[in-house]
mmCIF file of C-alpha atoms in Angstrom:
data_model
loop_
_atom_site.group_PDB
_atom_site.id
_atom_site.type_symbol
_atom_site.label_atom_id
_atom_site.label_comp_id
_atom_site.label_asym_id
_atom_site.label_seq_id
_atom_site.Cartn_x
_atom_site.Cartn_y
_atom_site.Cartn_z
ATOM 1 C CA UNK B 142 192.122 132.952 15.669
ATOM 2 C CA UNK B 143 190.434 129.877 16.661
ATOM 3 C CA UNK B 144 187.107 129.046 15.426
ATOM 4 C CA UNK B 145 184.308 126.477 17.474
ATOM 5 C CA UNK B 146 181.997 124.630 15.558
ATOM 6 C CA UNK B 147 179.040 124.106 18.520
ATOM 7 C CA UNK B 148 176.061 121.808 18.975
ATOM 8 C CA UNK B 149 172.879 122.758 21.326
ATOM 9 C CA UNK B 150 171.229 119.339 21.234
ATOM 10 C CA UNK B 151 167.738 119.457 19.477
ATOM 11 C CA UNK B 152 168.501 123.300 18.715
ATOM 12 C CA UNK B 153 171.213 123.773 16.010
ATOM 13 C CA UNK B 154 174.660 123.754 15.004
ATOM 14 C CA UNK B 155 176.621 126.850 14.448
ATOM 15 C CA UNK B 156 180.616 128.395 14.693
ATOM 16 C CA UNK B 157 181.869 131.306 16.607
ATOM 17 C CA UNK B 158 185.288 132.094 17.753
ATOM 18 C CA UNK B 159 183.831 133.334 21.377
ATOM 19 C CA UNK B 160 181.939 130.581 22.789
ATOM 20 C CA UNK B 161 181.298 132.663 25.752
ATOM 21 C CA UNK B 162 179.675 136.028 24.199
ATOM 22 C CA UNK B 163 177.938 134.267 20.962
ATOM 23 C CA UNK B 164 176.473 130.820 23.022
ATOM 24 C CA UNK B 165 176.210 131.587 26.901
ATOM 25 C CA UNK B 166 175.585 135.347 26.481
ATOM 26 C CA UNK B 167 173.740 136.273 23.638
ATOM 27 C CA UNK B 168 172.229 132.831 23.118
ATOM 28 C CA UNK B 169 171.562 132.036 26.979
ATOM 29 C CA UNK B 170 172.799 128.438 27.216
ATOM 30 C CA UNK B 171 175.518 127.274 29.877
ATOM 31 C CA UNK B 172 178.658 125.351 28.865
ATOM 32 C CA UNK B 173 176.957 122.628 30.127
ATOM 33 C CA UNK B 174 173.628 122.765 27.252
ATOM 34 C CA UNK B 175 176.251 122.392 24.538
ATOM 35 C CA UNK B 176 179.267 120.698 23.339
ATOM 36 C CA UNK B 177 182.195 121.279 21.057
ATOM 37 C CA UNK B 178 182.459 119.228 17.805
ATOM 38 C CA UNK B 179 185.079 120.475 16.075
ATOM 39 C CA UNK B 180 187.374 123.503 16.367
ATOM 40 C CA UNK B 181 189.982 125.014 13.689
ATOM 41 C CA UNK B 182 192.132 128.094 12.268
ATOM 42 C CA UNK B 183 191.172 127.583 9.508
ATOM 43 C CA UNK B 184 187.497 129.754 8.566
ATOM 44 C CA UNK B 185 187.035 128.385 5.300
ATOM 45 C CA UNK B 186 187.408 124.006 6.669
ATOM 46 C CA UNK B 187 185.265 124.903 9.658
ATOM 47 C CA UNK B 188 182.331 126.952 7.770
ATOM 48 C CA UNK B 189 182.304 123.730 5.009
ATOM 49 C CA UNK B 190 182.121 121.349 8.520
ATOM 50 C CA UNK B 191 179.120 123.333 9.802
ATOM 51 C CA UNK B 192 177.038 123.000 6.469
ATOM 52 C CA UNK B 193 177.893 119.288 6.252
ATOM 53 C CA UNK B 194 177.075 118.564 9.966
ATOM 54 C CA UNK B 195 173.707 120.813 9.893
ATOM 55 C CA UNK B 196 172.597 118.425 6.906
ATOM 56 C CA UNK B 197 173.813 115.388 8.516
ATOM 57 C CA UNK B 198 172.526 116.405 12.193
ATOM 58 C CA UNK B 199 168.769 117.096 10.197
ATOM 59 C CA UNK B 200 168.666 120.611 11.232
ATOM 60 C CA UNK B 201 168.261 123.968 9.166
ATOM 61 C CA UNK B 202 171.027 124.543 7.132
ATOM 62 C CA UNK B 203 172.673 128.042 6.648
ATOM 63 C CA UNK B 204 172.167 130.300 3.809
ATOM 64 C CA UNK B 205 175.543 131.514 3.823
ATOM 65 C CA UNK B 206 178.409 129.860 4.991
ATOM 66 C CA UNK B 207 180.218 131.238 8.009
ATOM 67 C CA UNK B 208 182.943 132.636 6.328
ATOM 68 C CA UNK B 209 180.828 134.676 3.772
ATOM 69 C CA UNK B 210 178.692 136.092 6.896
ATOM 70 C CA UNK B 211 182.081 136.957 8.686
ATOM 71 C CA UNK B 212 182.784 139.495 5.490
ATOM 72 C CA UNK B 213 179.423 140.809 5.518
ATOM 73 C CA UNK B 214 179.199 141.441 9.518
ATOM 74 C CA UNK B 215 182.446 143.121 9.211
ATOM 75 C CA UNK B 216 182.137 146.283 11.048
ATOM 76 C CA UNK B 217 182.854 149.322 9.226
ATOM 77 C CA UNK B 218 184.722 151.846 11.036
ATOM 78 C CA UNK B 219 185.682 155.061 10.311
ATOM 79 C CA UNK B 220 189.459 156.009 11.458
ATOM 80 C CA UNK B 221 190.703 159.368 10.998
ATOM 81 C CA UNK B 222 194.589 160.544 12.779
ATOM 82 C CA UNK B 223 192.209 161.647 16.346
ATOM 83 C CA UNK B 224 189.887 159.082 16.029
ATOM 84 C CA UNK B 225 188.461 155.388 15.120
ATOM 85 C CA UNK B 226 184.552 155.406 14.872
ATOM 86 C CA UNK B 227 182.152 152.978 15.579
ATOM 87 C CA UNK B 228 178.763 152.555 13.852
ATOM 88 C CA UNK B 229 176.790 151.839 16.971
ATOM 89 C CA UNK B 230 175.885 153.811 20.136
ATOM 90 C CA UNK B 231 177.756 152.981 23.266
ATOM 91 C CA UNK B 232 175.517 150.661 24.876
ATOM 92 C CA UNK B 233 174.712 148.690 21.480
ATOM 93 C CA UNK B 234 179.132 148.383 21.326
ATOM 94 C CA UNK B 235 180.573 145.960 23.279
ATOM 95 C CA UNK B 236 178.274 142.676 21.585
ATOM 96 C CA UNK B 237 179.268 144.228 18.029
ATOM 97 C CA UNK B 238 183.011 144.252 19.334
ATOM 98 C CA UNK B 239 182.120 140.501 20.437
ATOM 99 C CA UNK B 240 181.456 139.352 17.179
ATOM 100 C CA UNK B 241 184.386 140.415 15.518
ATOM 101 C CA UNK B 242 187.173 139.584 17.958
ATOM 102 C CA UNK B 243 190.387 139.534 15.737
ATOM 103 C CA UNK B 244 189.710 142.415 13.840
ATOM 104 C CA UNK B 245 192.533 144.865 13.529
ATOM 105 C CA UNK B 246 193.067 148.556 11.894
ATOM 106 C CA UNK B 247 195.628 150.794 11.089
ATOM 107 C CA UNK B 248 196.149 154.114 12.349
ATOM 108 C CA UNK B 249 198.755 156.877 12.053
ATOM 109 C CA UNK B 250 199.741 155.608 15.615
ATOM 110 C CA UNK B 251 200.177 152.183 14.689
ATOM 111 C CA UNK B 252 198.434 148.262 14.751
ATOM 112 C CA UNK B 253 194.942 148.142 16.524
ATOM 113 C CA UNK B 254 193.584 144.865 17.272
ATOM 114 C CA UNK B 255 190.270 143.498 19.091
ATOM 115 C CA UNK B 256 190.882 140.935 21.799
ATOM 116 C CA UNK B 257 188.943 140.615 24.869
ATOM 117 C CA UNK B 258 191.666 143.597 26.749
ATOM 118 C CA UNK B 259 191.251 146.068 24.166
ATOM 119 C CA UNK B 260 187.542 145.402 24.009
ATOM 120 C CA UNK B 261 187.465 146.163 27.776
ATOM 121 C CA UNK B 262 189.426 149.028 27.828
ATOM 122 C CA UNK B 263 187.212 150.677 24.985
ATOM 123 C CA UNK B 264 184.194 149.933 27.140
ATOM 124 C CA UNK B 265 185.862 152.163 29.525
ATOM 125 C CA UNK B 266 186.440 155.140 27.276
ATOM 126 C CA UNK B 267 184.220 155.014 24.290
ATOM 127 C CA UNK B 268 182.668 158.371 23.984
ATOM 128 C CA UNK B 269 179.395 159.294 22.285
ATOM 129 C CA UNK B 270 179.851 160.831 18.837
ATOM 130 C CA UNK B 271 179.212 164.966 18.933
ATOM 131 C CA UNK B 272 177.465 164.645 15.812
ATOM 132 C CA UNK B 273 175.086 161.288 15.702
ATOM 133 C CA UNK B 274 174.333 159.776 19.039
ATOM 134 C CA UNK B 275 173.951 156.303 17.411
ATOM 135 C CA UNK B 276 177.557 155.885 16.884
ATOM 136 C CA UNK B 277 180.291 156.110 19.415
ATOM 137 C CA UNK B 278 184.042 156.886 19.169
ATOM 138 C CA UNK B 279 187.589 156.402 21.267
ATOM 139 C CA UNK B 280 191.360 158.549 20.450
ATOM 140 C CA UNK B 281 193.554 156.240 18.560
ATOM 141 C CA UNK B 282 196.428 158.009 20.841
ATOM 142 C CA UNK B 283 195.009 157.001 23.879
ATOM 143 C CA UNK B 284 194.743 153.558 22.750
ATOM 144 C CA UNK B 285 197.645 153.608 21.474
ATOM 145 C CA UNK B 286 199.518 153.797 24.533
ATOM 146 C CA UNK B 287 197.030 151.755 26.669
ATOM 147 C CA UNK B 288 198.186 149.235 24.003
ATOM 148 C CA UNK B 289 202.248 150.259 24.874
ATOM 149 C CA UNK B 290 201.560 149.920 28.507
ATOM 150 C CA UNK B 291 198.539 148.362 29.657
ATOM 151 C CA UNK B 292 199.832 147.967 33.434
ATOM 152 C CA UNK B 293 199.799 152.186 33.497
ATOM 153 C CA UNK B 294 195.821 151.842 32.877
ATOM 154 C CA UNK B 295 195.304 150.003 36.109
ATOM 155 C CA UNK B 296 194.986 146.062 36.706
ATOM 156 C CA UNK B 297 191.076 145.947 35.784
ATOM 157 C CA UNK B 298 192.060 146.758 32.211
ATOM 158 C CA UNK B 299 194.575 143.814 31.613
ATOM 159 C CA UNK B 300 194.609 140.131 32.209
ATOM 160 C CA UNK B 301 195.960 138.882 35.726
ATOM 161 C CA UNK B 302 198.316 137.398 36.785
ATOM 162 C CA UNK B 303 201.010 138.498 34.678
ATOM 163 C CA UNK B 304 201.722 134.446 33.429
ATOM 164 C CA UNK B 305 205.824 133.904 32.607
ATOM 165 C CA UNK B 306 206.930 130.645 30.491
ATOM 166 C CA UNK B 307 210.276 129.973 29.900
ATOM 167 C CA UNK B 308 209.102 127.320 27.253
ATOM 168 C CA UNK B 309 207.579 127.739 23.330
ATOM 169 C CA UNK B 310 203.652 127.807 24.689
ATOM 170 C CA UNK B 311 202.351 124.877 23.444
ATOM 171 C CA UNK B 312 198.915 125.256 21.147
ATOM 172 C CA UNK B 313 196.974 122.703 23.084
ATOM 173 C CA UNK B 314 197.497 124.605 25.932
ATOM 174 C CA UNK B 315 196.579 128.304 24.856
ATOM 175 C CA UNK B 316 193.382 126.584 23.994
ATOM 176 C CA UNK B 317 192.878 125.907 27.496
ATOM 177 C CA UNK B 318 194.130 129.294 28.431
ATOM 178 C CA UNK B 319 191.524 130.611 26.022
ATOM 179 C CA UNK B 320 188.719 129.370 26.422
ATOM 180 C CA UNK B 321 188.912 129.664 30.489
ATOM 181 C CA UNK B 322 189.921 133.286 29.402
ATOM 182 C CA UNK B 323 186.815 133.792 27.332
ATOM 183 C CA UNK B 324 184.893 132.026 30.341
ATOM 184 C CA UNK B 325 186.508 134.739 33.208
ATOM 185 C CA UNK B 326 188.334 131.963 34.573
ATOM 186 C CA UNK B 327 191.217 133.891 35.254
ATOM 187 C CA UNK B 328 189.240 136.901 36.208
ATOM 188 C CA UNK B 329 186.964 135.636 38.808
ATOM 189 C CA UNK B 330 188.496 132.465 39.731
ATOM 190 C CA UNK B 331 190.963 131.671 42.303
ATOM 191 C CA UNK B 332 194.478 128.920 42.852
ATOM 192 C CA UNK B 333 191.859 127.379 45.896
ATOM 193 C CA UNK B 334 188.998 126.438 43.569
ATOM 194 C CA UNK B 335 191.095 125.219 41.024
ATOM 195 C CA UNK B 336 192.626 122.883 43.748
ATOM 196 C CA UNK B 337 189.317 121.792 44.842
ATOM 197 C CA UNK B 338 188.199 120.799 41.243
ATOM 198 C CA UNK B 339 191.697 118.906 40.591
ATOM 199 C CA UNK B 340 190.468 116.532 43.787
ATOM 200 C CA UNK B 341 187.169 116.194 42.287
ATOM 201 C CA UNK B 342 188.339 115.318 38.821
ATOM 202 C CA UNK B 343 190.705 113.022 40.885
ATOM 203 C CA UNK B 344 187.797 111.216 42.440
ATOM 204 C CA UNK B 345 186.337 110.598 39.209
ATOM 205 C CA UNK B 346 190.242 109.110 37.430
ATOM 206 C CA UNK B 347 189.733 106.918 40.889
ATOM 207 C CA UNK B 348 185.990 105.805 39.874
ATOM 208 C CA UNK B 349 187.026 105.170 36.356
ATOM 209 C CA UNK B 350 190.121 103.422 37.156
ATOM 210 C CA UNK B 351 187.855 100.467 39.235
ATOM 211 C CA UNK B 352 185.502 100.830 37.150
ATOM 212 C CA UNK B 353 187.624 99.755 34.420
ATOM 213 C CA UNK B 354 186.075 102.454 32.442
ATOM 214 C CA UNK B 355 188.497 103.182 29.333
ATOM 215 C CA UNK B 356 186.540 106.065 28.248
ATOM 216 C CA UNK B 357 185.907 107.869 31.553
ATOM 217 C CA UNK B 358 189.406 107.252 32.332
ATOM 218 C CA UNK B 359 190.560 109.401 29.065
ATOM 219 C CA UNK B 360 187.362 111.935 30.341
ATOM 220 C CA UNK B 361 189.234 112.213 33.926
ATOM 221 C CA UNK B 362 192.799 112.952 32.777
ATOM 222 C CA UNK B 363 191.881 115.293 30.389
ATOM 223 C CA UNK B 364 189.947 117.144 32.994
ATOM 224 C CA UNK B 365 192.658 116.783 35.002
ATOM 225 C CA UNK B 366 194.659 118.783 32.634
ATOM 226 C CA UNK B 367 192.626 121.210 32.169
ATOM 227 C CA UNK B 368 192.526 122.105 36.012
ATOM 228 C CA UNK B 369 196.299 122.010 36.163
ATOM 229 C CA UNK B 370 196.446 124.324 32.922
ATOM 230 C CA UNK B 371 194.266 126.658 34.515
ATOM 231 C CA UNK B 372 195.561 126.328 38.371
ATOM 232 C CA UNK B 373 199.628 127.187 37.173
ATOM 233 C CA UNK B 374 197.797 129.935 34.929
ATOM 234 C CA UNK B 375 196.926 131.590 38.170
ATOM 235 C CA UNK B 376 199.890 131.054 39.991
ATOM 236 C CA UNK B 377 201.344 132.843 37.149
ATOM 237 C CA UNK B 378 203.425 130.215 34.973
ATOM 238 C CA UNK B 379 202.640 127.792 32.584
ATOM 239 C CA UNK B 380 201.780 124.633 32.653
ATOM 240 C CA UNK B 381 204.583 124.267 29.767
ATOM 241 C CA UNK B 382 207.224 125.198 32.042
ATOM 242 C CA UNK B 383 206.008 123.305 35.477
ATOM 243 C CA UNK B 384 206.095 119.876 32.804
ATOM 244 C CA UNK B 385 209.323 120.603 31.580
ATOM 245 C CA UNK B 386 211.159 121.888 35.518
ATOM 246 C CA UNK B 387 209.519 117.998 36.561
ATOM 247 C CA UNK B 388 211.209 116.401 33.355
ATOM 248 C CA UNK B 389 214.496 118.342 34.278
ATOM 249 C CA UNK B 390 214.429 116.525 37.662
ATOM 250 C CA UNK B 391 212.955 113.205 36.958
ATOM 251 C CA UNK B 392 215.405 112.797 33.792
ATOM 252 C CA UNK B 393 218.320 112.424 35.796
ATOM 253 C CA UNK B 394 216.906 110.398 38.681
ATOM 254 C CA UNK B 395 217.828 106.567 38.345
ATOM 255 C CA UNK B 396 216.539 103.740 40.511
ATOM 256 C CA UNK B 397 214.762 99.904 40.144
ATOM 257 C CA UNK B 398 211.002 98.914 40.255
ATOM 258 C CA UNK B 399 209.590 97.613 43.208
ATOM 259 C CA UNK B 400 205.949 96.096 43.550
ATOM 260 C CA UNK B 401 205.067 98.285 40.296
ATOM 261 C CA UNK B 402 206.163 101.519 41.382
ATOM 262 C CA UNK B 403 209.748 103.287 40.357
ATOM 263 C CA UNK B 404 211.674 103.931 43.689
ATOM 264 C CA UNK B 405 214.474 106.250 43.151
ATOM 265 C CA UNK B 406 217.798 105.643 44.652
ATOM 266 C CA UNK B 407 218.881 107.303 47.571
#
């Protein structure tokens, strides 16, 4: 699990591992209002970073370091063979779910684990306990299998397209592909927007580039990246495998410079 270590200028400084749910949702503020200073696997480097970047930043430091709070927020669940039980009533669930995305559980039918998927799909059929209406409940069979075959649950319950690489995903990469996951990128977006961003961010390499702007220039193709990550992502490949069909291609081409650009032989 990856872990963001955020900034609201003039506000605060704090870590989630769902930028999405803990800053735009709960918190209100668009990706815009805030930036990302640091980002890690690691809970126990990026909860010392946040204490030592509250003190230096001048703002309210933390009680209790991130990764202390994480054990203490832990939901407690109750699984039995039938059933896992959650300690909240169904329309309290999902932001409780939210906050501890990575959490798994054993059952007698095998591994559970919270991602944004399962979340959805226990949104769907969470049930109200029959004997306390503030906590809620779903059949660890029927989760079970949704987690066997998620395409038999219908397409609103699993992540589209189905992406294919034929290449180790790089981390870099399923950064991208998270956080535009986390962001409904891939949900609500679409192969023509992406295209239309990719010229924008184009515009701006082009401004930079006169400009002789070194750091808007890095700014640009970075952005650029990120587009193309995100465009092949809904085309349903990776941007892992488009780089390495081009290299395939361009490795075996051979040619002679001419007026600064390679022209490959006929």
């Amino acid at each position: 699990m990856t872990y963001y270590l955020y900034h609201i200028p003039g506000k605060k400084i704090g870590v989630t591992c769902n930028l999405n749910s803990r800053v735009t949702l709960t918190q209100g503020y668009n990706p815009d209002e805030y930036e990302v200073l640091d980002q890690s696997d690691d809970i126990d480097y990026i909860s010392e970073k946040e204490i030592e970047l509250q003190k230096s930043y001048g703002y309210k430091v933390d009680r209790k370091k991130y990764n202390e709070l994480i054990k203490l927020n832990k939901m407690k669940i109750n699984v039995t063979e039938q059933t896992t039980t959650f300690p909240y009533p169904v329309k309290k669930l999902k932001g409780h779910l939210m906050d501890n995305i990575g959490m798994q559980w054993k059952t007698e039918h095998g591994l559970f684990v919270l991602n944004i998927d399962s979340i959805r799909w226990i949104e769907k059929n969470v049930k109200t306990s029959f004997y306390n209406d503030s906590r809620s409940f779903i059949y660890n069979k029927a989760f079970a299998e949704w987690f066997k075959s998620p395409e038999l649950w219908g397409d609103d319950t699993i992540d589209k397209p189905v992406v294919k690489c034929s290449k180790k995903p790089l981390k870099m990469f399923e950064n991208i592909r998270d956080w535009a996951k986390t962001r409904g990128l891939y949900d609500e977006g679409n192969s023509h927007t992406q295209y239309v961003k990719l010229q924008e961010e184009a515009g701006e390499l082009a401004k930079a580039l006169l400009n002789n702007d070194k750091a808007e220039v890095i700014d640009a193709i970075g952005d650029m990246v990120v587009v193309l990550t995100n465009l092949a992502h809904l085309q349903g490949v990776h941007i892992e495998t488009c780089i390495a069909e081009a290299y395939k291609v361009i490795s075996k081409r051979t040619g002679k410079m001419i007026n600064g650009t390679f022209v490959k032989d006929e």
